[in-house]
Amino acid sequence: MKRKVLVLEDEENIRSFVVLNLKRSGFDVIEAASGEEALEQYEKNPDVMVAVLDVMLPGIDGYEVCRRLRASGYGAGVIMLTARAQESDKVTGLMTGADDYVTKPFSVVELVARVEALFRRVGGAAFKEDDAIRSGPFKLNKRAREVTKNNLRLDLTQIEYGILKVFLENQGKALSRDDILEAVWGHHYVGELKIVDVNIRRLRIKIEDNPANPSYIKTVRGYGYMWEG
Ligand code: CA
């Protein structure tokens, strides 16, 4: 798989330094010197997995580029390069859909490490839309057998993945423990229904904002569970 990274930076010396280091780390790098150019490059390279976006640019700024990328369906990683370490900048960046930010002046070693880390989190999933099921902040990629929440990969077992898949394919529908057991473990499974509850308890810890008061996997008393997207 190609490890494609888009680098948007108007200052040529910084850009070429970043590009050089990313290439040395084995990334396939696409360059852009303006926000407009970055958006054009994304059109031509929809398989970009991580975008490194400088905020301060002539023309549209990095936040706007991030917003437009997300609006056009870009589901992979975004790292903002911000000149200021102000809290408001971080908030703006995260609000527009960035996953991470690096403050200038930065060490290129650190930036490459952040790109690597984000690539691993979004990696595997090539974000082909027809292979994905979405619900709120969740996206399930069938081909890669993985689920992301707010673009961050969830660390799931295959069973947990299987349960989540059944839920996402049956959003808003009450599923009995038997339904879940059969769909995930298969109808040859000999064992207790309790295994469903145990796995759902674990799954809630991994996916819910507040596992004690779950808002995605609802309990249907005396019956089973339901996914509320
Ligand atoms: Ca700049």
JSON list of C-alpha atoms and ligand atoms in Angstrom, two decimals:
[
{"chain": "A", "resi": 1, "resn": "MET", "atom": "CA", "xyz": [0.00, 0.00, 0.00]},
{"chain": "A", "resi": 2, "resn": "LYS", "atom": "CA", "xyz": [1.18, 3.50, -0.77]},
{"chain": "A", "resi": 3, "resn": "ARG", "atom": "CA", "xyz": [1.94, 5.70, 2.20]},
{"chain": "A", "resi": 4, "resn": "LYS", "atom": "CA", "xyz": [0.80, 8.93, 0.66]},
{"chain": "A", "resi": 5, "resn": "VAL", "atom": "CA", "xyz": [1.23, 12.18, 2.56]},
{"chain": "A", "resi": 6, "resn": "LEU", "atom": "CA", "xyz": [0.20, 15.66, 1.45]},
{"chain": "A", "resi": 7, "resn": "VAL", "atom": "CA", "xyz": [2.40, 18.52, 2.67]},
{"chain": "A", "resi": 8, "resn": "LEU", "atom": "CA", "xyz": [1.00, 22.05, 2.46]},
{"chain": "A", "resi": 9, "resn": "GLU", "atom": "CA", "xyz": [3.51, 24.76, 3.34]},
{"chain": "A", "resi": 10, "resn": "ASP", "atom": "CA", "xyz": [4.08, 28.05, 1.56]},
{"chain": "A", "resi": 11, "resn": "GLU", "atom": "CA", "xyz": [7.64, 28.56, 2.79]},
{"chain": "A", "resi": 12, "resn": "GLU", "atom": "CA", "xyz": [9.70, 26.64, 0.32]},
{"chain": "A", "resi": 13, "resn": "ASN", "atom": "CA", "xyz": [12.71, 25.88, 2.52]},
{"chain": "A", "resi": 14, "resn": "ILE", "atom": "CA", "xyz": [10.54, 24.45, 5.30]},
{"chain": "A", "resi": 15, "resn": "ARG", "atom": "CA", "xyz": [8.45, 22.50, 2.80]},
{"chain": "A", "resi": 16, "resn": "SER", "atom": "CA", "xyz": [11.43, 20.91, 1.04]},
{"chain": "A", "resi": 17, "resn": "PHE", "atom": "CA", "xyz": [13.02, 20.00, 4.36]},
{"chain": "A", "resi": 18, "resn": "VAL", "atom": "CA", "xyz": [9.82, 18.30, 5.57]},
{"chain": "A", "resi": 19, "resn": "VAL", "atom": "CA", "xyz": [9.30, 16.59, 2.21]},
{"chain": "A", "resi": 20, "resn": "LEU", "atom": "CA", "xyz": [12.88, 15.32, 2.15]},
{"chain": "A", "resi": 21, "resn": "ASN", "atom": "CA", "xyz": [12.58, 13.83, 5.63]},
{"chain": "A", "resi": 22, "resn": "LEU", "atom": "CA", "xyz": [9.22, 12.21, 4.94]},
{"chain": "A", "resi": 23, "resn": "LYS", "atom": "CA", "xyz": [10.59, 10.69, 1.73]},
{"chain": "A", "resi": 24, "resn": "ARG", "atom": "CA", "xyz": [13.55, 9.33, 3.64]},
{"chain": "A", "resi": 25, "resn": "SER", "atom": "CA", "xyz": [11.07, 7.67, 6.00]},
{"chain": "A", "resi": 26, "resn": "GLY", "atom": "CA", "xyz": [9.47, 5.92, 3.07]},
{"chain": "A", "resi": 27, "resn": "PHE", "atom": "CA", "xyz": [6.47, 8.17, 2.45]},
{"chain": "A", "resi": 28, "resn": "ASP", "atom": "CA", "xyz": [5.18, 9.03, -0.96]},
{"chain": "A", "resi": 29, "resn": "VAL", "atom": "CA", "xyz": [4.89, 12.82, -0.69]},
{"chain": "A", "resi": 30, "resn": "ILE", "atom": "CA", "xyz": [2.62, 15.22, -2.57]},
{"chain": "A", "resi": 31, "resn": "GLU", "atom": "CA", "xyz": [3.51, 18.91, -2.20]},
{"chain": "A", "resi": 32, "resn": "ALA", "atom": "CA", "xyz": [1.43, 22.05, -2.23]},
{"chain": "A", "resi": 33, "resn": "ALA", "atom": "CA", "xyz": [2.50, 25.67, -1.77]},
{"chain": "A", "resi": 34, "resn": "SER", "atom": "CA", "xyz": [-1.01, 27.09, -1.29]},
{"chain": "A", "resi": 35, "resn": "GLY", "atom": "CA", "xyz": [-4.34, 25.98, 0.09]},
{"chain": "A", "resi": 36, "resn": "GLU", "atom": "CA", "xyz": [-5.88, 26.05, -3.36]},
{"chain": "A", "resi": 37, "resn": "GLU", "atom": "CA", "xyz": [-3.10, 23.85, -4.69]},
{"chain": "A", "resi": 38, "resn": "ALA", "atom": "CA", "xyz": [-3.53, 21.44, -1.77]},
{"chain": "A", "resi": 39, "resn": "LEU", "atom": "CA", "xyz": [-7.22, 20.99, -2.60]},
{"chain": "A", "resi": 40, "resn": "GLU", "atom": "CA", "xyz": [-6.35, 20.40, -6.27]},
{"chain": "A", "resi": 41, "resn": "GLN", "atom": "CA", "xyz": [-3.73, 17.85, -5.27]},
{"chain": "A", "resi": 42, "resn": "TYR", "atom": "CA", "xyz": [-6.26, 16.06, -3.09]},
{"chain": "A", "resi": 43, "resn": "GLU", "atom": "CA", "xyz": [-8.64, 15.82, -6.08]},
{"chain": "A", "resi": 44, "resn": "LYS", "atom": "CA", "xyz": [-5.88, 14.07, -7.99]},
{"chain": "A", "resi": 45, "resn": "ASN", "atom": "CA", "xyz": [-4.73, 11.99, -5.02]},
{"chain": "A", "resi": 46, "resn": "PRO", "atom": "CA", "xyz": [-7.80, 10.84, -3.07]},
{"chain": "A", "resi": 47, "resn": "ASP", "atom": "CA", "xyz": [-5.68, 8.08, -1.50]},
{"chain": "A", "resi": 48, "resn": "VAL", "atom": "CA", "xyz": [-3.76, 10.55, 0.68]},
{"chain": "A", "resi": 49, "resn": "MET", "atom": "CA", "xyz": [-3.59, 9.08, 4.19]},
{"chain": "A", "resi": 50, "resn": "VAL", "atom": "CA", "xyz": [-2.15, 11.99, 6.14]},
{"chain": "A", "resi": 51, "resn": "ALA", "atom": "CA", "xyz": [-2.25, 15.71, 5.32]},
{"chain": "A", "resi": 52, "resn": "VAL", "atom": "CA", "xyz": [0.22, 18.08, 6.99]},
{"chain": "A", "resi": 53, "resn": "LEU", "atom": "CA", "xyz": [-1.31, 21.57, 6.72]},
{"chain": "A", "resi": 54, "resn": "ASP", "atom": "CA", "xyz": [0.41, 24.82, 7.56]},
{"chain": "A", "resi": 55, "resn": "VAL", "atom": "CA", "xyz": [-2.08, 27.28, 9.09]},
{"chain": "A", "resi": 56, "resn": "MET", "atom": "CA", "xyz": [-0.58, 30.63, 8.05]},
{"chain": "A", "resi": 57, "resn": "LEU", "atom": "CA", "xyz": [-0.83, 30.91, 4.29]},
{"chain": "A", "resi": 58, "resn": "PRO", "atom": "CA", "xyz": [-1.52, 33.59, 1.71]},
{"chain": "A", "resi": 59, "resn": "GLY", "atom": "CA", "xyz": [-5.04, 32.96, 0.35]},
{"chain": "A", "resi": 60, "resn": "ILE", "atom": "CA", "xyz": [-7.18, 30.45, 2.22]},
{"chain": "A", "resi": 61, "resn": "ASP", "atom": "CA", "xyz": [-5.60, 29.33, 5.47]},
{"chain": "A", "resi": 62, "resn": "GLY", "atom": "CA", "xyz": [-4.84, 25.83, 6.72]},
{"chain": "A", "resi": 63, "resn": "TYR", "atom": "CA", "xyz": [-8.01, 25.63, 8.81]},
{"chain": "A", "resi": 64, "resn": "GLU", "atom": "CA", "xyz": [-10.14, 26.39, 5.78]},
{"chain": "A", "resi": 65, "resn": "VAL", "atom": "CA", "xyz": [-8.26, 23.75, 3.77]},
{"chain": "A", "resi": 66, "resn": "CYS", "atom": "CA", "xyz": [-8.93, 21.25, 6.56]},
{"chain": "A", "resi": 67, "resn": "ARG", "atom": "CA", "xyz": [-12.62, 22.19, 6.64]},
{"chain": "A", "resi": 68, "resn": "ARG", "atom": "CA", "xyz": [-12.95, 21.80, 2.86]},
{"chain": "A", "resi": 69, "resn": "LEU", "atom": "CA", "xyz": [-11.08, 18.49, 2.84]},
{"chain": "A", "resi": 70, "resn": "ARG", "atom": "CA", "xyz": [-13.43, 17.11, 5.50]},
{"chain": "A", "resi": 71, "resn": "ALA", "atom": "CA", "xyz": [-16.47, 18.53, 3.67]},
{"chain": "A", "resi": 72, "resn": "SER", "atom": "CA", "xyz": [-15.39, 16.73, 0.49]},
{"chain": "A", "resi": 73, "resn": "GLY", "atom": "CA", "xyz": [-15.29, 13.42, 2.35]},
{"chain": "A", "resi": 74, "resn": "TYR", "atom": "CA", "xyz": [-11.63, 13.21, 3.30]},
{"chain": "A", "resi": 75, "resn": "GLY", "atom": "CA", "xyz": [-11.57, 10.70, 6.16]},
{"chain": "A", "resi": 76, "resn": "ALA", "atom": "CA", "xyz": [-7.88, 10.25, 6.78]},
{"chain": "A", "resi": 77, "resn": "GLY", "atom": "CA", "xyz": [-5.43, 12.08, 9.06]},
{"chain": "A", "resi": 78, "resn": "VAL", "atom": "CA", "xyz": [-4.73, 15.80, 9.41]},
{"chain": "A", "resi": 79, "resn": "ILE", "atom": "CA", "xyz": [-1.84, 17.43, 11.28]},
{"chain": "A", "resi": 80, "resn": "MET", "atom": "CA", "xyz": [-1.90, 21.22, 11.53]},
{"chain": "A", "resi": 81, "resn": "LEU", "atom": "CA", "xyz": [1.32, 23.21, 11.62]},
{"chain": "A", "resi": 82, "resn": "THR", "atom": "CA", "xyz": [0.57, 26.17, 13.82]},
{"chain": "A", "resi": 83, "resn": "ALA", "atom": "CA", "xyz": [2.88, 29.08, 14.52]},
{"chain": "A", "resi": 84, "resn": "ARG", "atom": "CA", "xyz": [1.27, 29.83, 17.85]},
{"chain": "A", "resi": 85, "resn": "ALA", "atom": "CA", "xyz": [0.88, 27.52, 20.79]},
{"chain": "A", "resi": 86, "resn": "GLN", "atom": "CA", "xyz": [-2.30, 29.26, 21.89]},
{"chain": "A", "resi": 87, "resn": "GLU", "atom": "CA", "xyz": [-5.11, 27.15, 23.20]},
{"chain": "A", "resi": 88, "resn": "SER", "atom": "CA", "xyz": [-7.59, 28.86, 20.86]},
{"chain": "A", "resi": 89, "resn": "ASP", "atom": "CA", "xyz": [-5.59, 27.69, 17.84]},
{"chain": "A", "resi": 90, "resn": "LYS", "atom": "CA", "xyz": [-5.61, 24.13, 19.02]},
{"chain": "A", "resi": 91, "resn": "VAL", "atom": "CA", "xyz": [-9.34, 24.31, 19.58]},
{"chain": "A", "resi": 92, "resn": "THR", "atom": "CA", "xyz": [-9.94, 25.86, 16.15]},
{"chain": "A", "resi": 93, "resn": "GLY", "atom": "CA", "xyz": [-7.81, 23.15, 14.57]},
{"chain": "A", "resi": 94, "resn": "LEU", "atom": "CA", "xyz": [-9.59, 20.32, 16.31]},
{"chain": "A", "resi": 95, "resn": "MET", "atom": "CA", "xyz": [-12.99, 21.90, 15.59]},
{"chain": "A", "resi": 96, "resn": "THR", "atom": "CA", "xyz": [-12.25, 22.02, 11.85]},
{"chain": "A", "resi": 97, "resn": "GLY", "atom": "CA", "xyz": [-11.40, 18.32, 11.90]},
{"chain": "A", "resi": 98, "resn": "ALA", "atom": "CA", "xyz": [-7.65, 18.16, 12.57]},
{"chain": "A", "resi": 99, "resn": "ASP", "atom": "CA", "xyz": [-6.34, 15.11, 14.44]},
{"chain": "A", "resi": 100, "resn": "ASP", "atom": "CA", "xyz": [-3.10, 16.56, 15.72]},
{"chain": "A", "resi": 101, "resn": "TYR", "atom": "CA", "xyz": [-1.04, 19.74, 15.64]},
{"chain": "A", "resi": 102, "resn": "VAL", "atom": "CA", "xyz": [2.64, 20.60, 15.75]},
{"chain": "A", "resi": 103, "resn": "THR", "atom": "CA", "xyz": [3.77, 24.01, 16.89]},
{"chain": "A", "resi": 104, "resn": "LYS", "atom": "CA", "xyz": [6.38, 25.96, 14.94]},
{"chain": "A", "resi": 105, "resn": "PRO", "atom": "CA", "xyz": [9.31, 25.98, 15.26]},
{"chain": "A", "resi": 106, "resn": "PHE", "atom": "CA", "xyz": [9.19, 22.20, 15.24]},
{"chain": "A", "resi": 107, "resn": "SER", "atom": "CA", "xyz": [11.76, 19.47, 15.02]},
{"chain": "A", "resi": 108, "resn": "VAL", "atom": "CA", "xyz": [11.39, 17.59, 11.77]},
{"chain": "A", "resi": 109, "resn": "VAL", "atom": "CA", "xyz": [12.11, 14.34, 13.61]},
{"chain": "A", "resi": 110, "resn": "GLU", "atom": "CA", "xyz": [9.11, 14.99, 15.82]},
{"chain": "A", "resi": 111, "resn": "LEU", "atom": "CA", "xyz": [6.91, 15.89, 12.85]},
{"chain": "A", "resi": 112, "resn": "VAL", "atom": "CA", "xyz": [7.87, 12.69, 11.02]},
{"chain": "A", "resi": 113, "resn": "ALA", "atom": "CA", "xyz": [7.13, 10.71, 14.21]},
{"chain": "A", "resi": 114, "resn": "ARG", "atom": "CA", "xyz": [3.68, 12.34, 14.45]},
{"chain": "A", "resi": 115, "resn": "VAL", "atom": "CA", "xyz": [3.00, 11.55, 10.79]},
{"chain": "A", "resi": 116, "resn": "GLU", "atom": "CA", "xyz": [4.05, 7.93, 11.41]},
{"chain": "A", "resi": 117, "resn": "ALA", "atom": "CA", "xyz": [1.80, 7.69, 14.48]},
{"chain": "A", "resi": 118, "resn": "LEU", "atom": "CA", "xyz": [-1.20, 9.19, 12.72]},
{"chain": "A", "resi": 119, "resn": "PHE", "atom": "CA", "xyz": [-0.57, 7.02, 9.68]},
{"chain": "A", "resi": 120, "resn": "ARG", "atom": "CA", "xyz": [-0.66, 3.92, 11.87]},
{"chain": "A", "resi": 121, "resn": "ARG", "atom": "CA", "xyz": [-3.94, 5.09, 13.42]},
{"chain": "A", "resi": 122, "resn": "VAL", "atom": "CA", "xyz": [-5.66, 5.76, 10.12]},
{"chain": "A", "resi": 123, "resn": "GLY", "atom": "CA", "xyz": [-3.62, 3.19, 8.19]},
{"chain": "A", "resi": 124, "resn": "GLY", "atom": "CA", "xyz": [-4.93, -0.02, 6.78]},
{"chain": "A", "resi": 125, "resn": "ALA", "atom": "CA", "xyz": [-8.24, 1.61, 6.03]},
{"chain": "A", "resi": 126, "resn": "ALA", "atom": "CA", "xyz": [-7.91, 3.03, 2.56]},
{"chain": "A", "resi": 127, "resn": "PHE", "atom": "CA", "xyz": [-11.21, 4.85, 3.16]},
{"chain": "A", "resi": 128, "resn": "LYS", "atom": "CA", "xyz": [-12.99, 3.52, 0.17]},
{"chain": "A", "resi": 129, "resn": "GLU", "atom": "CA", "xyz": [-16.43, 4.83, 0.87]},
{"chain": "A", "resi": 130, "resn": "ASP", "atom": "CA", "xyz": [-18.45, 1.81, -0.26]},
{"chain": "A", "resi": 131, "resn": "ASP", "atom": "CA", "xyz": [-16.57, -0.40, 2.20]},
{"chain": "A", "resi": 132, "resn": "ALA", "atom": "CA", "xyz": [-17.45, 1.85, 5.11]},
{"chain": "A", "resi": 133, "resn": "ILE", "atom": "CA", "xyz": [-20.47, 2.00, 7.42]},
{"chain": "A", "resi": 134, "resn": "ARG", "atom": "CA", "xyz": [-20.87, 5.21, 9.39]},
{"chain": "A", "resi": 135, "resn": "SER", "atom": "CA", "xyz": [-22.72, 6.15, 12.52]},
{"chain": "A", "resi": 136, "resn": "GLY", "atom": "CA", "xyz": [-22.05, 9.41, 14.34]},
{"chain": "A", "resi": 137, "resn": "PRO", "atom": "CA", "xyz": [-18.32, 9.57, 15.08]},
{"chain": "A", "resi": 138, "resn": "PHE", "atom": "CA", "xyz": [-17.85, 5.92, 14.09]},
{"chain": "A", "resi": 139, "resn": "LYS", "atom": "CA", "xyz": [-16.72, 4.51, 10.79]},
{"chain": "A", "resi": 140, "resn": "LEU", "atom": "CA", "xyz": [-16.37, 0.80, 10.17]},
{"chain": "A", "resi": 141, "resn": "ASN", "atom": "CA", "xyz": [-14.15, -0.33, 7.34]},
{"chain": "A", "resi": 142, "resn": "LYS", "atom": "CA", "xyz": [-15.07, -3.84, 6.27]},
{"chain": "A", "resi": 143, "resn": "ARG", "atom": "CA", "xyz": [-12.05, -4.40, 4.08]},
{"chain": "A", "resi": 144, "resn": "ALA", "atom": "CA", "xyz": [-9.59, -3.54, 6.82]},
{"chain": "A", "resi": 145, "resn": "ARG", "atom": "CA", "xyz": [-11.85, -4.98, 9.55]},
{"chain": "A", "resi": 146, "resn": "GLU", "atom": "CA", "xyz": [-11.41, -1.94, 11.70]},
{"chain": "A", "resi": 147, "resn": "VAL", "atom": "CA", "xyz": [-13.45, 0.81, 13.29]},
{"chain": "A", "resi": 148, "resn": "THR", "atom": "CA", "xyz": [-12.50, 4.41, 13.90]},
{"chain": "A", "resi": 149, "resn": "LYS", "atom": "CA", "xyz": [-14.08, 6.89, 16.29]},
{"chain": "A", "resi": 150, "resn": "ASN", "atom": "CA", "xyz": [-13.42, 10.53, 15.35]},
{"chain": "A", "resi": 151, "resn": "ASN", "atom": "CA", "xyz": [-10.86, 9.17, 12.88]},
{"chain": "A", "resi": 152, "resn": "LEU", "atom": "CA", "xyz": [-8.92, 7.37, 15.60]},
{"chain": "A", "resi": 153, "resn": "ARG", "atom": "CA", "xyz": [-8.63, 3.63, 15.26]},
{"chain": "A", "resi": 154, "resn": "LEU", "atom": "CA", "xyz": [-10.25, 1.65, 18.06]},
{"chain": "A", "resi": 155, "resn": "ASP", "atom": "CA", "xyz": [-8.20, -1.20, 19.48]},
{"chain": "A", "resi": 156, "resn": "LEU", "atom": "CA", "xyz": [-10.73, -4.03, 19.12]},
{"chain": "A", "resi": 157, "resn": "THR", "atom": "CA", "xyz": [-10.57, -7.80, 19.23]},
{"chain": "A", "resi": 158, "resn": "GLN", "atom": "CA", "xyz": [-12.06, -9.65, 16.25]},
{"chain": "A", "resi": 159, "resn": "ILE", "atom": "CA", "xyz": [-15.10, -10.55, 18.38]},
{"chain": "A", "resi": 160, "resn": "GLU", "atom": "CA", "xyz": [-15.60, -6.93, 19.40]},
{"chain": "A", "resi": 161, "resn": "TYR", "atom": "CA", "xyz": [-15.24, -5.89, 15.78]},
{"chain": "A", "resi": 162, "resn": "GLY", "atom": "CA", "xyz": [-17.84, -8.50, 14.84]},
{"chain": "A", "resi": 163, "resn": "ILE", "atom": "CA", "xyz": [-20.32, -7.24, 17.43]},
{"chain": "A", "resi": 164, "resn": "LEU", "atom": "CA", "xyz": [-19.83, -3.64, 16.35]},
{"chain": "A", "resi": 165, "resn": "LYS", "atom": "CA", "xyz": [-20.38, -4.64, 12.73]},
{"chain": "A", "resi": 166, "resn": "VAL", "atom": "CA", "xyz": [-23.69, -6.35, 13.59]},
{"chain": "A", "resi": 167, "resn": "PHE", "atom": "CA", "xyz": [-24.79, -3.22, 15.44]},
{"chain": "A", "resi": 168, "resn": "LEU", "atom": "CA", "xyz": [-23.79, -0.82, 12.68]},
{"chain": "A", "resi": 169, "resn": "GLU", "atom": "CA", "xyz": [-25.56, -2.96, 10.10]},
{"chain": "A", "resi": 170, "resn": "ASN", "atom": "CA", "xyz": [-28.70, -2.93, 12.26]},
{"chain": "A", "resi": 171, "resn": "GLN", "atom": "CA", "xyz": [-28.80, 0.61, 13.61]},
{"chain": "A", "resi": 172, "resn": "GLY", "atom": "CA", "xyz": [-31.87, 1.39, 15.68]},
{"chain": "A", "resi": 173, "resn": "LYS", "atom": "CA", "xyz": [-33.01, -2.23, 15.74]},
{"chain": "A", "resi": 174, "resn": "ALA", "atom": "CA", "xyz": [-33.28, -4.20, 18.99]},
{"chain": "A", "resi": 175, "resn": "LEU", "atom": "CA", "xyz": [-31.13, -7.33, 18.79]},
{"chain": "A", "resi": 176, "resn": "SER", "atom": "CA", "xyz": [-31.57, -10.26, 21.13]},
{"chain": "A", "resi": 177, "resn": "ARG", "atom": "CA", "xyz": [-28.54, -11.90, 22.75]},
{"chain": "A", "resi": 178, "resn": "ASP", "atom": "CA", "xyz": [-29.29, -14.89, 20.50]},
{"chain": "A", "resi": 179, "resn": "ASP", "atom": "CA", "xyz": [-29.20, -12.70, 17.39]},
{"chain": "A", "resi": 180, "resn": "ILE", "atom": "CA", "xyz": [-25.80, -11.33, 18.37]},
{"chain": "A", "resi": 181, "resn": "LEU", "atom": "CA", "xyz": [-24.43, -14.72, 19.38]},
{"chain": "A", "resi": 182, "resn": "GLU", "atom": "CA", "xyz": [-25.45, -16.29, 16.10]},
{"chain": "A", "resi": 183, "resn": "ALA", "atom": "CA", "xyz": [-24.17, -13.41, 13.97]},
{"chain": "A", "resi": 184, "resn": "VAL", "atom": "CA", "xyz": [-20.80, -13.18, 15.69]},
{"chain": "A", "resi": 185, "resn": "TRP", "atom": "CA", "xyz": [-19.99, -16.65, 17.03]},
{"chain": "A", "resi": 186, "resn": "GLY", "atom": "CA", "xyz": [-22.05, -18.63, 14.50]},
{"chain": "A", "resi": 187, "resn": "HIS", "atom": "CA", "xyz": [-24.93, -20.98, 15.25]},
{"chain": "A", "resi": 188, "resn": "HIS", "atom": "CA", "xyz": [-22.63, -23.86, 16.07]},
{"chain": "A", "resi": 189, "resn": "TYR", "atom": "CA", "xyz": [-21.41, -22.07, 19.14]},
{"chain": "A", "resi": 190, "resn": "VAL", "atom": "CA", "xyz": [-22.09, -24.02, 22.29]},
{"chain": "A", "resi": 191, "resn": "GLY", "atom": "CA", "xyz": [-21.94, -21.88, 25.36]},
{"chain": "A", "resi": 192, "resn": "GLU", "atom": "CA", "xyz": [-23.64, -19.33, 27.47]},
{"chain": "A", "resi": 193, "resn": "LEU", "atom": "CA", "xyz": [-25.40, -16.20, 26.29]},
{"chain": "A", "resi": 194, "resn": "LYS", "atom": "CA", "xyz": [-23.46, -14.43, 28.99]},
{"chain": "A", "resi": 195, "resn": "ILE", "atom": "CA", "xyz": [-20.49, -14.24, 26.66]},
{"chain": "A", "resi": 196, "resn": "VAL", "atom": "CA", "xyz": [-22.45, -11.61, 24.72]},
{"chain": "A", "resi": 197, "resn": "ASP", "atom": "CA", "xyz": [-22.89, -9.46, 27.83]},
{"chain": "A", "resi": 198, "resn": "VAL", "atom": "CA", "xyz": [-19.25, -9.80, 28.82]},
{"chain": "A", "resi": 199, "resn": "ASN", "atom": "CA", "xyz": [-18.05, -8.70, 25.41]},
{"chain": "A", "resi": 200, "resn": "ILE", "atom": "CA", "xyz": [-20.51, -5.83, 25.24]},
{"chain": "A", "resi": 201, "resn": "ARG", "atom": "CA", "xyz": [-19.32, -4.62, 28.62]},
{"chain": "A", "resi": 202, "resn": "ARG", "atom": "CA", "xyz": [-15.75, -4.58, 27.28]},
{"chain": "A", "resi": 203, "resn": "LEU", "atom": "CA", "xyz": [-16.82, -2.96, 24.05]},
{"chain": "A", "resi": 204, "resn": "ARG", "atom": "CA", "xyz": [-18.62, -0.18, 25.90]},
{"chain": "A", "resi": 205, "resn": "ILE", "atom": "CA", "xyz": [-15.43, 0.65, 27.78]},
{"chain": "A", "resi": 206, "resn": "LYS", "atom": "CA", "xyz": [-13.65, 1.03, 24.46]},
{"chain": "A", "resi": 207, "resn": "ILE", "atom": "CA", "xyz": [-16.25, 3.00, 22.53]},
{"chain": "A", "resi": 208, "resn": "GLU", "atom": "CA", "xyz": [-18.52, 4.88, 24.90]},
{"chain": "A", "resi": 209, "resn": "ASP", "atom": "CA", "xyz": [-17.75, 8.36, 26.20]},
{"chain": "A", "resi": 210, "resn": "ASN", "atom": "CA", "xyz": [-19.24, 7.24, 29.52]},
{"chain": "A", "resi": 211, "resn": "PRO", "atom": "CA", "xyz": [-19.42, 3.42, 29.75]},
{"chain": "A", "resi": 212, "resn": "ALA", "atom": "CA", "xyz": [-21.56, 3.68, 32.92]},
{"chain": "A", "resi": 213, "resn": "ASN", "atom": "CA", "xyz": [-24.19, 5.57, 30.97]},
{"chain": "A", "resi": 214, "resn": "PRO", "atom": "CA", "xyz": [-23.86, 4.26, 27.42]},
{"chain": "A", "resi": 215, "resn": "SER", "atom": "CA", "xyz": [-25.22, 6.37, 24.60]},
{"chain": "A", "resi": 216, "resn": "TYR", "atom": "CA", "xyz": [-24.42, 4.10, 21.64]},
{"chain": "A", "resi": 217, "resn": "ILE", "atom": "CA", "xyz": [-25.03, 0.54, 22.81]},
{"chain": "A", "resi": 218, "resn": "LYS", "atom": "CA", "xyz": [-28.34, 0.69, 24.67]},
{"chain": "A", "resi": 219, "resn": "THR", "atom": "CA", "xyz": [-29.62, -2.14, 26.82]},
{"chain": "A", "resi": 220, "resn": "VAL", "atom": "CA", "xyz": [-33.06, -3.42, 25.83]},
{"chain": "A", "resi": 221, "resn": "ARG", "atom": "CA", "xyz": [-34.26, -4.78, 29.13]},
{"chain": "A", "resi": 222, "resn": "GLY", "atom": "CA", "xyz": [-35.14, -8.46, 29.16]},
{"chain": "A", "resi": 223, "resn": "TYR", "atom": "CA", "xyz": [-34.20, -8.79, 25.50]},
{"chain": "A", "resi": 224, "resn": "GLY", "atom": "CA", "xyz": [-30.79, -7.65, 24.38]},
{"chain": "A", "resi": 225, "resn": "TYR", "atom": "CA", "xyz": [-29.16, -4.55, 22.94]},
{"chain": "A", "resi": 226, "resn": "MET", "atom": "CA", "xyz": [-29.66, -1.83, 20.39]},
{"chain": "A", "resi": 227, "resn": "TRP", "atom": "CA", "xyz": [-27.34, 0.54, 18.58]},
{"chain": "A", "resi": 228, "resn": "GLU", "atom": "CA", "xyz": [-28.39, 4.14, 18.80]},
{"chain": "A", "resi": 229, "resn": "GLY", "atom": "CA", "xyz": [-26.35, 6.17, 16.31]},
{"chain": "B", "resi": 1, "resn": "CA", "atom": "CA", "xyz": [3.23, 29.65, 6.35]}
]
